[in-house]
Coordinates of C-alpha atoms and ligand atoms in Angstrom, one line a residue:
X1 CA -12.4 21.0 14.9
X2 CA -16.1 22.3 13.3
X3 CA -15.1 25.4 11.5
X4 CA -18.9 26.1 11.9
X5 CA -18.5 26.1 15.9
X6 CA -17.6 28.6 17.6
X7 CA -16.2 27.7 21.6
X8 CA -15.5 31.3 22.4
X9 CA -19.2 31.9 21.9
X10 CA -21.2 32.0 25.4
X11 CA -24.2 32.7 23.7
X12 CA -26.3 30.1 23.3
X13 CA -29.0 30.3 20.5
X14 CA -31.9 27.6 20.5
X15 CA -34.1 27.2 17.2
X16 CA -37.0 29.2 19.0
X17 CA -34.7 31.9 19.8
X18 CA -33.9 32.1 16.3
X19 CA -36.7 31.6 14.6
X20 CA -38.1 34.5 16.7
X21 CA -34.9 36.6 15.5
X22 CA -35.6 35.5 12.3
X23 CA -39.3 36.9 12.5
X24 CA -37.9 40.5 13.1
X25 CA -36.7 41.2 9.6
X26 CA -40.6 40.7 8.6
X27 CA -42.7 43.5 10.4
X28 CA -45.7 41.5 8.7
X29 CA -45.0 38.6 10.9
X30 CA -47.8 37.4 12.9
X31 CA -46.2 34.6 14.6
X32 CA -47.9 32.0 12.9
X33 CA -44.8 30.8 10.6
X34 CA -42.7 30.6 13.6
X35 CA -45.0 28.4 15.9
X36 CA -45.2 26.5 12.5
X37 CA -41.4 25.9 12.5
X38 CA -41.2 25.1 16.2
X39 CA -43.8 22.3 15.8
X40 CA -41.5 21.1 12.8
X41 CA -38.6 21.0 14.9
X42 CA -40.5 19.2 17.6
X43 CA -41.8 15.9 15.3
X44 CA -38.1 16.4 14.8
X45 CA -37.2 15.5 18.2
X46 CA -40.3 12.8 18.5
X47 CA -38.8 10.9 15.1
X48 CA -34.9 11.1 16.7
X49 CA -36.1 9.3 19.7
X50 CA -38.1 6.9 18.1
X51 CA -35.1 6.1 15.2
X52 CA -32.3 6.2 17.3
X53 CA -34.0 3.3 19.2
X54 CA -35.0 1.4 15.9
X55 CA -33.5 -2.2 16.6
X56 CA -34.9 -2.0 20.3
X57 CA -38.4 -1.3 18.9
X58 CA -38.2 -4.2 16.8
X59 CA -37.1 -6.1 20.1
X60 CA -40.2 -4.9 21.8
X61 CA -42.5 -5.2 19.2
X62 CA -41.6 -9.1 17.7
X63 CA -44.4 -10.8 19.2
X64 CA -48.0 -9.8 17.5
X65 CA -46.2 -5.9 16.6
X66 CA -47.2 -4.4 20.1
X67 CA -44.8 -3.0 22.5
X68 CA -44.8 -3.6 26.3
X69 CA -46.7 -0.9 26.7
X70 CA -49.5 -2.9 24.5
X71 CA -49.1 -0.2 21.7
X72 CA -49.4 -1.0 18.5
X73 CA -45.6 -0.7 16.9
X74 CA -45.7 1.2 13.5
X75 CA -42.8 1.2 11.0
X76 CA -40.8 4.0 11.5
X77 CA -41.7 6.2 8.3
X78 CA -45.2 5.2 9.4
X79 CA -44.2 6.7 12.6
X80 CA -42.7 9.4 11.2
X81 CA -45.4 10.5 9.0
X82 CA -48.4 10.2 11.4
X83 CA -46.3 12.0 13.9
X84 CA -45.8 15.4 11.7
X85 CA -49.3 15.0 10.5
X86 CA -50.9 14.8 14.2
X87 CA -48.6 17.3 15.4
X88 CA -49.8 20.3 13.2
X89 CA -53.3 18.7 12.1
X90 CA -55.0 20.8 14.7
X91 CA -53.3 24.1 15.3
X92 CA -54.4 26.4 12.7
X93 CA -51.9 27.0 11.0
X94 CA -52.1 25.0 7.8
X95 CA -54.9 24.6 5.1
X96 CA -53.4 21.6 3.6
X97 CA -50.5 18.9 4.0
X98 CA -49.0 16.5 1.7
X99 CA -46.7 13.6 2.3
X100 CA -44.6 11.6 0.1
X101 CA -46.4 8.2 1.8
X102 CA -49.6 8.9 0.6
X103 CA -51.2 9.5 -3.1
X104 CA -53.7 12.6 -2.0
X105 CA -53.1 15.5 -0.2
X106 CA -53.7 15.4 3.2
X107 CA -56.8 18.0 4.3
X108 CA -56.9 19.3 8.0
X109 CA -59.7 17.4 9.5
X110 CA -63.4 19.7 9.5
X111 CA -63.1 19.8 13.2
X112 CA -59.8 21.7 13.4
X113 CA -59.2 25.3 11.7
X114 CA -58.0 25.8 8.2
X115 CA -54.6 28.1 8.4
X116 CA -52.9 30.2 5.6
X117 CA -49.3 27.7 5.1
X118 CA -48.9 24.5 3.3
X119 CA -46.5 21.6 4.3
X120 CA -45.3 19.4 2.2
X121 CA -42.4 16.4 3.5
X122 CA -41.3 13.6 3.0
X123 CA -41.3 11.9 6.4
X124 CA -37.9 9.5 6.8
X125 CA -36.5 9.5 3.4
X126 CA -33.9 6.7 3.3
X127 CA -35.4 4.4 5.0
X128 CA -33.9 1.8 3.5
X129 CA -31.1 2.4 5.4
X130 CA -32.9 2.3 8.7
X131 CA -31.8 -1.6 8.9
X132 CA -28.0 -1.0 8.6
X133 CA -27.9 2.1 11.4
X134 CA -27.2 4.5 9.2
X135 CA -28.0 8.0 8.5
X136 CA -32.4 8.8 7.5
X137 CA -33.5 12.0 7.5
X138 CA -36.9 14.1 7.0
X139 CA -37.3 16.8 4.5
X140 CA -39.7 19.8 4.4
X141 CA -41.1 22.7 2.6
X142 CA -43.6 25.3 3.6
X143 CA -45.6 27.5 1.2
X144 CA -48.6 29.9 1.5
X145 CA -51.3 28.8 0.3
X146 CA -53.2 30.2 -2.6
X147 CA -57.1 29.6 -2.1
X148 CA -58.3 32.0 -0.7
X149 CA -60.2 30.1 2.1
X150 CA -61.8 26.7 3.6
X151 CA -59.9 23.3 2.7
X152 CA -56.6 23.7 1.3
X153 CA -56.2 22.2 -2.1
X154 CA -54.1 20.2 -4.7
X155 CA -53.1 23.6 -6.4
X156 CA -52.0 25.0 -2.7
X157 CA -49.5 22.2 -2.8
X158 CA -48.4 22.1 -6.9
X159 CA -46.1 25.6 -6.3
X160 CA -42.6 26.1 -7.9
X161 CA -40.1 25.8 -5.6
X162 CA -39.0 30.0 -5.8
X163 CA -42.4 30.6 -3.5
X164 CA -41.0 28.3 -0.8
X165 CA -41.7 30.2 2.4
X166 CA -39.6 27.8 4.7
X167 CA -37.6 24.7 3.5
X168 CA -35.7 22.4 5.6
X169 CA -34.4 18.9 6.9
X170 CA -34.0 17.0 9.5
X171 CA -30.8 14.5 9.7
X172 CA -30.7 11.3 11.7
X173 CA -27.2 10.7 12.0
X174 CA -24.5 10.6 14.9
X175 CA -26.1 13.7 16.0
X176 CA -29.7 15.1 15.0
X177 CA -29.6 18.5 12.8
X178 CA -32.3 20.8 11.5
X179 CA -31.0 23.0 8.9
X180 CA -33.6 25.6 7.6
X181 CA -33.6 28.3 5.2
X182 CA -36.6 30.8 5.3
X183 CA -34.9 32.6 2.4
X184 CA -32.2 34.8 4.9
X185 CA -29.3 32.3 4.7
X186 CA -29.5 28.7 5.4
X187 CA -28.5 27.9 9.3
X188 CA -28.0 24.6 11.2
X189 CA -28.9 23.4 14.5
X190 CA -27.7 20.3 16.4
X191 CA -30.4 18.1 18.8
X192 CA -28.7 18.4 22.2
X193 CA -30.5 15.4 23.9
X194 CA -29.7 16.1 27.4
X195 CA -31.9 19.5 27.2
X196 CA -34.1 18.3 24.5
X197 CA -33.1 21.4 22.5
X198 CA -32.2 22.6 18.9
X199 CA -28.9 25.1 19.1
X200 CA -27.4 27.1 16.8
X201 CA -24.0 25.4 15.6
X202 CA -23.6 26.2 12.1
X203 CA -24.9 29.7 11.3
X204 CA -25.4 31.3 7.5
X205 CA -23.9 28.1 6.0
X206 CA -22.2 29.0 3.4
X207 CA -21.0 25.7 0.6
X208 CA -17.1 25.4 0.5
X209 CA -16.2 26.9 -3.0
X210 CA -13.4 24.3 -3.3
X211 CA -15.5 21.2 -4.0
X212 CA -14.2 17.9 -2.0
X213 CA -16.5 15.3 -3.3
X214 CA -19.2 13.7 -6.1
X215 CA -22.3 11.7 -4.7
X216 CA -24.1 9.7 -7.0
X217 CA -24.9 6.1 -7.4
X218 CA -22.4 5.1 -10.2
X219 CA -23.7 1.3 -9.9
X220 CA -26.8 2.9 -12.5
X221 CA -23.4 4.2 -14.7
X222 CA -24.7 1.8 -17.6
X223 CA -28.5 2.9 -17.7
X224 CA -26.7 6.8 -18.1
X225 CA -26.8 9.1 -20.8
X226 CA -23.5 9.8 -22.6
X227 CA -23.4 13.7 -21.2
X228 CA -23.8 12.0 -17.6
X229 CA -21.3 9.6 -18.2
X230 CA -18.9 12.1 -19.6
X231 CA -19.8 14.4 -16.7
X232 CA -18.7 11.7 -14.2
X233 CA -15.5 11.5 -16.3
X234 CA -15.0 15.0 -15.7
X235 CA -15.7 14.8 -11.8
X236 CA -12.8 11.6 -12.0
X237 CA -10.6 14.1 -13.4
X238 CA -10.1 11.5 -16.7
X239 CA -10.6 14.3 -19.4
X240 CA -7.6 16.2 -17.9
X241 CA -9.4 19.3 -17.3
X242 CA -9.8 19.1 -13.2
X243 CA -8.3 17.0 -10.2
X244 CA -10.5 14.5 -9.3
X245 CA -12.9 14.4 -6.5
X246 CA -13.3 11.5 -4.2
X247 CA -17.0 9.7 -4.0
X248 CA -18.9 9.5 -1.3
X249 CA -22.4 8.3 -1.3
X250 CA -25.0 6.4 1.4
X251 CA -28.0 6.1 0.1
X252 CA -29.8 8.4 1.9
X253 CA -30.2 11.5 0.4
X254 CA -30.6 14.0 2.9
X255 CA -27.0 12.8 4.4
X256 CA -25.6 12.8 1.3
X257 CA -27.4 16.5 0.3
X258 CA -26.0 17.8 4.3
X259 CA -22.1 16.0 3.1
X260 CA -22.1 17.9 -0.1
X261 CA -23.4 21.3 1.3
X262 CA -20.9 21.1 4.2
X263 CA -17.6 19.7 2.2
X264 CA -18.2 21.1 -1.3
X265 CA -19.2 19.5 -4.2
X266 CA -21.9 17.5 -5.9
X267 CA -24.6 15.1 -5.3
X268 CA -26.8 14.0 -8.3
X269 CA -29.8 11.4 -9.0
X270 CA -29.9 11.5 -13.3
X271 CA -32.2 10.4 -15.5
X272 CA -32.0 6.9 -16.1
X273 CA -33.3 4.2 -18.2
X274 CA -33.3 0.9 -15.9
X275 CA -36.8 1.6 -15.1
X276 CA -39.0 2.6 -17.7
X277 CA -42.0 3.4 -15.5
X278 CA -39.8 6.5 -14.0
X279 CA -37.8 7.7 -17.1
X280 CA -37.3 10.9 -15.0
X281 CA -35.2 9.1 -12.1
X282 CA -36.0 8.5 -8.6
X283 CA -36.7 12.0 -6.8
X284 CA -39.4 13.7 -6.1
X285 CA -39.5 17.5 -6.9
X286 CA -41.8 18.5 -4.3
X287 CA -41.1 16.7 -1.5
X288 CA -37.1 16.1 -1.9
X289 CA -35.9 18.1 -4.9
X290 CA -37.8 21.3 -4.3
X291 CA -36.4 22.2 -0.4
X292 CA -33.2 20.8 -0.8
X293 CA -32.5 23.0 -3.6
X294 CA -33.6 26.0 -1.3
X295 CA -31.5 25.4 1.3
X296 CA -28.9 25.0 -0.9
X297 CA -29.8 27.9 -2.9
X298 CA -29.4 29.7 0.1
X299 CA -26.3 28.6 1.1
X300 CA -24.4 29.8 -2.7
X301 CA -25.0 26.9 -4.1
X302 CA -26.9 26.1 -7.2
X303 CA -29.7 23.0 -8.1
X304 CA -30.8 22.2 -11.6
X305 CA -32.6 19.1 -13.6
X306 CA -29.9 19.3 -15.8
X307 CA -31.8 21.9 -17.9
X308 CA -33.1 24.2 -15.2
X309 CA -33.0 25.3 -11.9
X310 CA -35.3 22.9 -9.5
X311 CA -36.6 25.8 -8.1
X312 CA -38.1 27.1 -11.8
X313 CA -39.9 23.9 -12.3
X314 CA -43.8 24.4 -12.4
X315 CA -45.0 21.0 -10.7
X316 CA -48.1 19.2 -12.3
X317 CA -48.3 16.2 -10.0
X318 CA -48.0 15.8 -6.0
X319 CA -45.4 12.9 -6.4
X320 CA -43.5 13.9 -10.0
X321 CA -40.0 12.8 -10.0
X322 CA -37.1 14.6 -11.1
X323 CA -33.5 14.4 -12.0
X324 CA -31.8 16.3 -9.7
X325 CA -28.2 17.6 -9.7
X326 CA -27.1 20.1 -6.7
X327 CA -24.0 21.6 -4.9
X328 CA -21.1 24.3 -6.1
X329 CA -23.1 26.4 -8.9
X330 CA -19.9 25.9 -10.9
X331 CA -19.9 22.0 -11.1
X332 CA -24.0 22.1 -11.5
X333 CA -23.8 24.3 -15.0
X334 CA -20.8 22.2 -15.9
X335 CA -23.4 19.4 -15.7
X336 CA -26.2 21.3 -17.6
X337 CA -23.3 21.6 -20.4
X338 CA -22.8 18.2 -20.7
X339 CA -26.1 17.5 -21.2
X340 CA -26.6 19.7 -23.6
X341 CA -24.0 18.7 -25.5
X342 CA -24.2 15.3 -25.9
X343 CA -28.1 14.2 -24.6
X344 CA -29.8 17.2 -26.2
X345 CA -28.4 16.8 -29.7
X346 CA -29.1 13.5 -30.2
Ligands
AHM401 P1 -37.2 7.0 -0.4 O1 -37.9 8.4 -0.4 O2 -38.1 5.9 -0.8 O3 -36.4 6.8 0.9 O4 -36.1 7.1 -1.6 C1 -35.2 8.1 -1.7 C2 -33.8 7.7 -1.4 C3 -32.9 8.9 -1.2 O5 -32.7 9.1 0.1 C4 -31.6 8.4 -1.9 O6 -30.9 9.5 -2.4 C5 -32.1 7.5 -3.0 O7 -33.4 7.0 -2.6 C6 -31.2 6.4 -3.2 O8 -31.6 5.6 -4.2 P2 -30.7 4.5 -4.9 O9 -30.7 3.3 -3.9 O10 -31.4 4.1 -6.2 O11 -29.3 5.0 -5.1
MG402 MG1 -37.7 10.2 0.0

């Protein structure tokens, strides 16, 4: 049985209900932040109809890429991106987006009114995986901005993780989940698709202190530093100084980041040297690293680049990358040590 659900429960909390909840511990509030949030959790919905009929749209869309309906079909992450870009382009709310599909930022047409948030996503990251049926997922942060008015700008967007208003994802799996953090705990709702609603089934997630499992791709061991290396030897318990943990890894990170928050653990994405183009490793810090690590951060748990927390990091580019290594605090600094010990000495 969920340990996170509750049967005995008759109330039933949607994400509006408790976003509004939410909004009473900030007298400030003006409402803005919360219609934001809803909106989020709407593309949500969109995107899980749309992916959870992938191989059909492919179907529809084989001859000349239109549909039946004479639509044009998109890819999926296209789909995804255009759809949480349209869907809060024109409400007020934000002064600036940016998306990990494109190379700018992404400024709120002149037409519409500039708002005081910032969103930043990444639209279906894993996608990848979108031909196999497996878990994809979207990630999110929202900041305020700092100009003080007209367009947003680059600078609204390069802010360190610790001023995240609102960070969050969205998982595509057997059942659709928004988990968000607005910095009072880190809670989880599951898509019930015969209302069309979000509802409150794992509230103030907290991470398992006993970890259960590692996540990382160990096919990339070779390219490794020695202190990852020996780090993984520690997680496989062959130094003698812990049981091992069993691995567990997809591909996709927000399914392996929503695993490793909900079992216990680790999931890391290390420097590596197979690619000398990005000697920092795959992630991006403001689009992946950045909210995951404030959920997780949130939920006890701890996110570093193996020298710092994520959240400390002052971002210089939209689409830096970032080793990332995230889970139980206590297996996070045993990383840090590792690498300090053998990579930093060298
Ligand atoms: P994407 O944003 O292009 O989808 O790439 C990010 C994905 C993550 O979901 C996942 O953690 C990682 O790439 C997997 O990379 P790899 O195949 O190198 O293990
Ligand atoms: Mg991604």
């Amino acid at each position: 049985m969920n340990p996170f659900v509750s049967y005995t429960n008759e109330t039933i909390i949607t994400i509006e209900r408790h976003i509004l909840e939410e909004q009473k511990y900030h007298p400030e509030a003006t409402g803005i932040l919360t219609a934001l949030l809803y909106d989020i959790a709407l593309s949500g919905k969109y995107i899980a109809s749309r992916t959870c009929r992938a191989g059909l749209m492919d179907i529809l869309g084989a001859t000349d890429n239109f549909n039946i309906q004479g639509e044009q079909v998109m890819k999926l992450d296209e789909l995804a991106d255009d759809t949480i870009y349209r869907l809060n382009d024109h409400t007020g709310r934000l002064a600036v987006m940016a998306s990990e599909e494109h190379s700018d930022i992404m400024p709120i047409p002149e037409k519409f009114e500039s708002g005081k948030y910032v969103l930043l996503f990444d639209p279906l990251d894993g996608s990848s995986n979108i031909d196999y049926n497996a878990p994809i997922g979207t990630i999110f942060a929202i900041y305020r901005r700092l100009s003080l008015e007209g367009p947003g700008t680059l600078e609204d967007c390069l802010q360190p993780g610790k001023d995240m208003v609102v960070g969050g994802y969205i998982l595509y799996g057997s059942s659709t989940m928004l988990v968000y953090s607005s910095g009072n705990g880190t809670h989880g709702f599951t898509l019930d698709p015969s209302i069309g609603e979000f509802l409150l089934s794992h509230p103030n997630i907290q991470i398992p202190k006993k970890p259960k499992y590692y996540s990382v791709n160990q096919g990339y061991s070779m390219y490794w530093s020695e202190g990852v290396n020996k780090f993984t030897d520690y997680l496989q318990g062959k130094d003698g100084q812990m049981k091992s943990l069993s691995l567990r890894y997809i591909g996709s990170l927000v399914a392996d980041f929503h695993r490793t928050l909900l079992s216990g653990g680790i999931f890391y994405y290390p420097t590596d040297k197979k690619d000398p183009k990005r000697p920092t490793g795959k992630l991006r810090l403001l689009y992946e690293a950045n909210p995951l690590a404030f959920v997780m951060k949130q939920a006890g748990g701890y996110a570093s680049d193996g020298h710092q927390s994520i959240l400390e990091i002052m971002p210089q580019q939209l689409h830096q990358r970032v080793p990332l290594y995230i889970g139980n605090r206590e297996l996070v600094e045993k990383a840090e040590e590792y690498i300090r010990n053998f990579d930093d000495k060298e």
